[in-house]
């Protein structure tokens, strides 16, 4: 059941970085919904490598072909399958990785799990490339959520040790969705130059950096979510940790809550006219696993891309000996920028599934 | 599907804090396993309120009755159901909470979700009390994991801003399991007095504090886990965030990884004889969602107990007006100590389910 | 996942014939529903052994204790767990069955599956007794369906080779539900004496007989059901074949359809005012797995109870030799009558889950 | 979850008869398995329309493209996705069916379910054409089962009222698999001419006929299956009833068991050397939902193809009036022959999933 997810909808993800194609099947979508294809393409383009200065020189079209569940410009309510062909793959780059494993990468685990039968080219099934399927599914869920008044957006909360301002208690839906149009989404844009410099100088060294992405959803009504195993936090986290390089997730003030007194951490309820709000939102809009009606706010830790060009110590299982690896190929020196639409997509999928 | 979890096994959790009983059904356990009942009782006692200085004066026996799936002192392989009667419940304490919601608690969300039909007594289904069912299931999974050479243990990494030493790269199984015998598990025990003082002075004020729990599992072979939605991180996080008061989860160095260069974050592989190890374990024994054979290490943020005795602003939905709440009842001023066995249990369940 | 079932709701069944208790957890019920407890008891009594002439002399109270998910006389929307204690068990009757397997029974399969660790007393987990949990869940689903205008009822279509009249194209809801009040539900009641005689003479001989139960649901709107694996037929059949002794299921005219021409088998559509009906209902109200709005009609084959008192050839795995078995204990000579409410219950559960 | 199925493996089916493509994702296959592609093509060809005298003149290549989960001629253990392009579709044939529904077909149900947004061309998602995806998945499961000594085969038990001989108590694996090489599989081949004549004369009239398919699996060890909802019968039936036109399923002697005494129906156990067998196999190798080690035997009722060329009464929802339908297009007059490999495939999938 590893690659099937969801309750209300069902996502089935398939593909490898260098297989013929990758794709996703989305089951239980409502029938009769006209999809905004331009919007889907825009989301795909946000994640796709564009050869830009923060991206791998690889160009991946990430063109999605919808092969089922869509007829006469509307969803039919049957499984919608989107397929992305893997083009421009340079498998030769990866030949050495069959037995020499990249530190920080999944190669070794998959080698063990599959008894050496894994598709090691480009990380195979665990390649970041497969997040394209999540962005596609997320772009659809975003459109369905928008119809219910829910907007989703994210920004780069930090690159290495440079920190952007976090979201406030109140979040303006228009400003939130405006973030999705920025190539390098920041709340305090004055930080861009320093972040850019940090990334490029790392690239210079053949090294990489990571960062933190903060994501929010506004307009979600209260009482959404399920007890226990489908709490909003559980549901979101199970998807967020499916995204390669994510090593931490916190909701609201997260770890900072552990340094507060209960009297500081609790968010007092208040009537504002007929509307119930909380004057603070330390819990990120989630209490007991259910939404409170306040913005859903969480952030995720993205580790530095493990693919670096600096020589590293590792093993060669064919020779059964220690060795050194000098990585070839085309890799991002900072995946955080391209990960922003992925985190938004995952947020959209998880929330729509609970709605 | 909110309260059914798992692939290899299936957990079904039921009950409310003040309902007749709560319990858990564990499906797909192996047949013919003799359970160490004393060990199960020990785990239950670690979590149960004992009237001690860090615990609510409530005494909850948390005696588990196994009503099915166990015969002639062995598992039968059919669903094993454990039931815990709710005794010593003072529902009267909670009468006021039907319409006046506790800040930081699930009351409001459940009120909305159920259209006012929720069992508001003691937090109902979302009460921390239900974690007793997880401890029971976890105690069984711990025994099954031990047979496969896997040991699990946890310690209090911090209370408010007082920090214990984290686990090192190598973790001794005996020392790890020894932690489970400590009433207040710390690696650096000299910190106990300061932590104790912090908790008791908060209690003095009618306030509460939180902290961080670090958990580890050693002896897990490499290549365990599933791609995507059942990555070890996804699988663990989905359960960890089901535990009330958990607001953050990070694996290995987690958020600190975002401040490192890739060249620092990557864990180099090395042969030590025939054994493959990594000289560092920044990734917490998990790469690409699969185990590497190194210790699984993660920590969770536990927010301060929302139940405090200091007067708080909130709403009364019956009167449809703002009001103040002065909480009565019997509550912990720091749930972290009692949460330690819960986090271990959840770790045992998630890892066994993937094994 | 063997004992967890459903999409919209989740059923988790646990227990053995002679374990402390058996029960069922029903997840995802709507909140705020007042259950008619008298009606639930009536359904339980229909299935329970009553010591009557068609039933085992065993008396089983089958009193259900609801231990969660129900508060202030209403469902809370959290998992509702009903527990039935196993009283009046005469385990001694079954001692011989540990190694000597009853022909036609599950003993041998469970012995193999569990490596000899199965609870062999009274059929253990596969005992017909566990259908009490389905009747309880079904009684709840029946009440929820009735609120949506759906009525369910069944009759004995045959005992051995004595055949009752089948349902017609149109089925009156009142007459259908009236069947559930008959101790021996027949459409043509004149057949009772011959059926009774057949059952009692079999009992005389220490033998047993089976029969066919026909069940119908009226008032279900068209377009209900899911493609493929949750077609109404798939969904119903997966539950129906979970009922011990069911060896065949057919919808509408079932096997007789294979002897018709397409021009006879097809049910022509017709407007009757605004209402769409079919002039025949050979397909039992289901086309392409979805409901047509016509009555859902199906029947199930119930094999003769395997527990007979006539000496039978079998094996003794302890002695590793062929042997003969003379069964002791208290057994039904015809399970069909008591199975009627079980089939109705299963129908209610499956249809409610799809609605 | 309508189009996701399975426990050990996960099948996800997508596509419509006239959509760009249809396909299936098979998750949790073992890694390192070399597939016999010629064998897969042979199975696909058995089901595909071949323009032969029993088949629609439509020619469908049904060429499967494996786009993931297969590398270096071996399975990788990640989701294997097979895609079949829909070529040679004459959508124009179906224009009239948007509002005029074919009696005996799913058109009306899907129209209601999707609010008129269903892909009505060729039956859309509920087209028999989608069984090609099951045959592909089944062909893989058959190869995996063969490695475990399990052989599967089926024959035509009846066409209309002409009956072939049923399987005996003992079934020879070689003879069973030989059936899969026959274009018109019969045990008593002398019946071919009469059956052929029956089908062709129906076609002459623009009418259609149905029949019964009997399927068997030999070599399955005892004790396979799960209690309750994944009994072998439940598991098989849930898939069998997903196959269009299947209206009945019975195991072993099925409905005939209801006419026997328990003393006749029970299958006595016997040691034959060390091997445990039953002298009869009335229960089709399944007791209490688990295998006994005897051949698994069941049969399914296939209704006559609803697509006939005789004028039929139906409705036009656009005009909101009764009308008559004269069907155009290319249709089978007897689907039974092409359904044989589908039933075998479904048997292979269900048994492998439980193994």
Short mmCIF file of C-alpha atoms in Angstrom, two decimals, chain B residues 119-237:
data_model
loop_
_atom_site.label_atom_id
_atom_site.label_comp_id
_atom_site.label_asym_id
_atom_site.label_seq_id
_atom_site.Cartn_x
_atom_site.Cartn_y
_atom_site.Cartn_z
CA UNK B 119 -18.90 13.63 24.34
CA UNK B 120 -17.26 16.69 25.91
CA UNK B 121 -16.44 14.95 29.19
CA UNK B 122 -12.69 14.95 29.69
CA UNK B 123 -11.96 15.59 26.04
CA UNK B 124 -14.02 12.62 24.93
CA UNK B 125 -12.46 10.69 22.08
CA UNK B 126 -9.52 13.09 21.78
CA UNK B 127 -8.52 12.75 25.41
CA UNK B 128 -4.88 11.96 26.14
CA UNK B 129 -6.36 9.08 28.08
CA UNK B 130 -6.86 7.15 24.84
CA UNK B 131 -3.11 6.90 24.40
CA UNK B 132 -3.40 4.02 26.89
CA UNK B 133 -4.68 1.94 23.97
CA UNK B 134 -1.57 2.80 21.97
CA UNK B 135 0.70 1.87 24.88
CA UNK B 136 -1.00 -1.51 25.06
CA UNK B 137 -0.61 -2.13 21.33
CA UNK B 138 2.93 -0.79 21.49
CA UNK B 139 3.86 -3.10 24.35
CA UNK B 140 2.90 -6.04 22.17
CA UNK B 141 4.81 -4.69 19.15
CA UNK B 142 7.86 -4.05 21.35
CA UNK B 143 7.91 -7.73 22.30
CA UNK B 144 7.60 -8.77 18.66
CA UNK B 145 10.38 -6.37 17.67
CA UNK B 146 12.64 -7.59 20.46
CA UNK B 147 12.39 -11.08 18.98
CA UNK B 148 13.84 -9.53 15.81
CA UNK B 149 16.62 -7.78 17.72
CA UNK B 150 15.09 -4.32 17.76
CA UNK B 151 15.18 -2.28 21.00
CA UNK B 152 13.30 0.98 21.54
CA UNK B 153 13.78 3.65 24.17
CA UNK B 154 13.29 7.37 24.70
CA UNK B 155 14.35 10.16 27.00
CA UNK B 156 13.24 13.67 27.85
CA UNK B 157 15.31 15.88 25.56
CA UNK B 158 13.98 19.06 27.12
CA UNK B 159 11.50 20.51 29.58
CA UNK B 160 10.73 24.11 28.63
CA UNK B 161 14.22 25.52 27.93
CA UNK B 162 16.25 22.98 29.90
CA UNK B 163 17.98 20.60 27.46
CA UNK B 164 19.24 17.06 28.00
CA UNK B 165 22.07 15.64 25.85
CA UNK B 166 20.83 14.08 22.59
CA UNK B 167 21.57 10.50 21.53
CA UNK B 168 25.00 9.99 19.94
CA UNK B 169 25.79 8.27 16.65
CA UNK B 170 26.10 4.93 18.38
CA UNK B 171 23.42 3.82 20.83
CA UNK B 172 23.88 0.89 23.19
CA UNK B 173 20.76 -1.36 23.18
CA UNK B 174 21.06 -2.15 26.89
CA UNK B 175 21.34 1.53 27.84
CA UNK B 176 18.42 2.31 25.54
CA UNK B 177 16.14 -0.24 27.14
CA UNK B 178 17.41 0.83 30.60
CA UNK B 179 15.85 4.25 29.93
CA UNK B 180 12.43 2.60 29.95
CA UNK B 181 12.92 1.71 33.64
CA UNK B 182 13.56 5.28 34.74
CA UNK B 183 10.61 7.26 36.16
CA UNK B 184 12.12 10.43 34.66
CA UNK B 185 14.36 9.25 31.79
CA UNK B 186 17.35 11.49 31.13
CA UNK B 187 20.76 10.90 29.60
CA UNK B 188 22.31 13.57 31.84
CA UNK B 189 20.54 12.88 35.14
CA UNK B 190 22.10 15.94 36.77
CA UNK B 191 19.38 17.95 34.99
CA UNK B 192 16.57 16.32 36.94
CA UNK B 193 16.41 18.85 39.78
CA UNK B 194 16.15 21.85 37.47
CA UNK B 195 13.50 20.19 35.33
CA UNK B 196 11.56 19.09 38.41
CA UNK B 197 11.68 22.61 39.78
CA UNK B 198 10.44 24.05 36.47
CA UNK B 199 7.46 21.70 36.41
CA UNK B 200 6.51 22.17 40.06
CA UNK B 201 6.74 25.93 39.99
CA UNK B 202 4.50 25.96 36.91
CA UNK B 203 2.04 23.76 38.78
CA UNK B 204 2.27 26.19 41.70
CA UNK B 205 1.06 28.93 39.37
CA UNK B 206 -1.72 26.73 38.01
CA UNK B 207 0.18 26.79 34.75
CA UNK B 208 1.82 24.07 32.66
CA UNK B 209 4.98 23.40 30.65
CA UNK B 210 5.93 21.22 27.68
CA UNK B 211 9.07 19.72 26.28
CA UNK B 212 10.70 17.49 23.70
CA UNK B 213 11.04 13.72 23.72
CA UNK B 214 13.78 12.00 21.76
CA UNK B 215 13.21 8.38 20.79
CA UNK B 216 15.47 5.80 19.18
CA UNK B 217 15.22 2.28 17.78
CA UNK B 218 18.34 0.17 17.35
CA UNK B 219 18.80 -3.16 15.59
CA UNK B 220 16.51 -2.43 12.67
CA UNK B 221 18.05 -3.88 9.52
CA UNK B 222 18.57 -1.73 6.43
CA UNK B 223 16.06 -1.49 3.59
CA UNK B 224 12.94 -1.42 5.76
CA UNK B 225 10.19 1.02 4.80
CA UNK B 226 8.13 1.75 1.74
CA UNK B 227 8.45 4.43 -0.88
CA UNK B 228 6.29 7.50 -0.66
CA UNK B 229 3.30 7.32 1.60
CA UNK B 230 4.71 4.65 3.87
CA UNK B 231 8.21 5.98 4.16
CA UNK B 232 9.40 5.32 7.73
CA UNK B 233 9.10 9.06 8.30
CA UNK B 234 5.54 9.23 6.92
CA UNK B 235 4.48 6.13 8.76
CA UNK B 236 5.93 7.24 12.09
CA UNK B 237 4.72 10.82 11.73
#
